Amino acid sequence: MVDLFTPKPEHKFTFGLWTVGNVGRDPFGEPVRVKLTPVEIVHMLAEVGAYGVNLHDNDLIPIGAAPAERDKIVEGFKRALKDTGLVVPMATTNLFSDPSFKDGAFTSNDPRVRAYALQKTMNAIELGVELGAEVYVFWGGREGTETDASKNPVDSLKRFREALNFLCAYVIDQGFDLKFALEAKPNEPRGDIFLPTTGAMLGFIGSLDYPEMVGVNPEVAHEQMAGLNFVHHVAQAWEAGKLFHIDLNDQAFGRYDQDFRFGSVNLKSSFFVVKFLEDVGYQGSRHFDAHAYRTEDYDGVKAFARGCMRTYLILKEKAAKWNQDPEIQTLLAEINSDQDHISSILGTYNAARAADIKARSFNREALGKRGLAYERLDQLTVELLLGVN
Ligand code: DIG
Ligand code: MN
Ligand code: MN
């Protein structure tokens, strides 16, 4: 059935090979689904209506594969992309699965590991560029500690900065048209991961040699694991011109990284994420870095993928309704009214403005007594989401 909520390429919905290809292994159980080939995953994503597919290097090329095998795999993958019309907007490096990265990659205490991580990333960047990727994600899943006796956090930041500067310079030297997107996570698989939130990443980018090349890839679950408001983080990244990519999923607070289907836990915060992205005209991928419940077979995995995209589109339609709802918009106009025409004295400093503000008399009691009608506004939002208005 084709309806308003049927995904189309213009929606730019993408999934990683590792998401719908997740075989359901977890720390307490073995795989529950057979492993699909990357080509089978591409065809499954085409069947559910995705626009693109993302990948870590080793999602496609087995680690240690000979160049001839690598090229053969890439050719077959490119054929599947051509047959289905799917694109590869984003690529990244797996710097967390192989035991050599057990103590991190760029922040490892072993310079041989740091050098190997650079080599692996340069090769993975070449793979991503060959497949057409325009965004390159760095998620430092092992860049952290269990005991702070093991690493000096300042040295770790310097090592991470050195690696990113090196790789930015490599991309420039190769003439690649590629932007870097840093993805934060507070913990798991390490006890604590360096640069744990998108805010920390935004503060770090300014210290790099090529800050204009580097943005962020906020993930819903990762900010919510830290108890933070995801849309506030996305808004700060957007306002800084650094929202280069986004990982959509869902998460219950105080849990391990659940990577649930988008909108399956926090409907209201998912609504405000979609509303923000659509209101500002975000042009990037809507990437679902999520996976189906371990209970599911591949029909369930397809239902999971369809659910991510369908929920996004339903919330997109709700956001349009919210923006047109007369009672909501009237309330917002009242809430933001400039009753005494005060906004004219706010803005950039000048001596006259400072004198004017200092000379003003403000009725502090009246300001404190004003009712802001947020309860009514939020109830209208909830009722819109519940479909009663
Ligand atoms: C996990 O949230 C990370 C890795 O899956 C990947 O490096 C990145 C890309 O979305 N997200
Ligand atoms: Mn995650
Ligand atoms: Mn992610």
GROMACS .gro file of C-alpha atoms and ligand atoms in nm, residues 139 183 185 188 219-222 225 247 249 251 257-259 289-291, ligand 2:
model
   19
  139TRP     CA    1   3.287   0.677   1.647
  183GLU     CA    2   3.004   1.061   1.695
  185LYS     CA    3   2.892   0.812   2.324
  188GLU     CA    4   2.995   0.106   2.633
  219GLU     CA    5   2.298   0.970   1.798
  220VAL     CA    6   1.967   0.966   1.989
  221ALA     CA    7   2.058   0.670   2.210
  222HIS     CA    8   2.401   0.804   2.301
  225MET     CA    9   2.221   0.733   2.775
  247ASP     CA   10   2.203   0.865   1.384
  249ASN     CA   11   1.707   0.542   1.692
  251GLN     CA   12   1.653   0.448   2.394
  257ASP     CA   13   2.286   0.135   2.420
  258GLN     CA   14   1.958  -0.015   2.301
  259ASP     CA   15   1.956   0.123   1.944
  289ASP     CA   16   2.166   0.344   1.341
  290ALA     CA   17   1.939   0.089   1.504
  291HIS     CA   18   1.858  -0.280   1.491
  391MN      MN   19   2.417   0.331   1.951
   0.00000   0.00000   0.00000
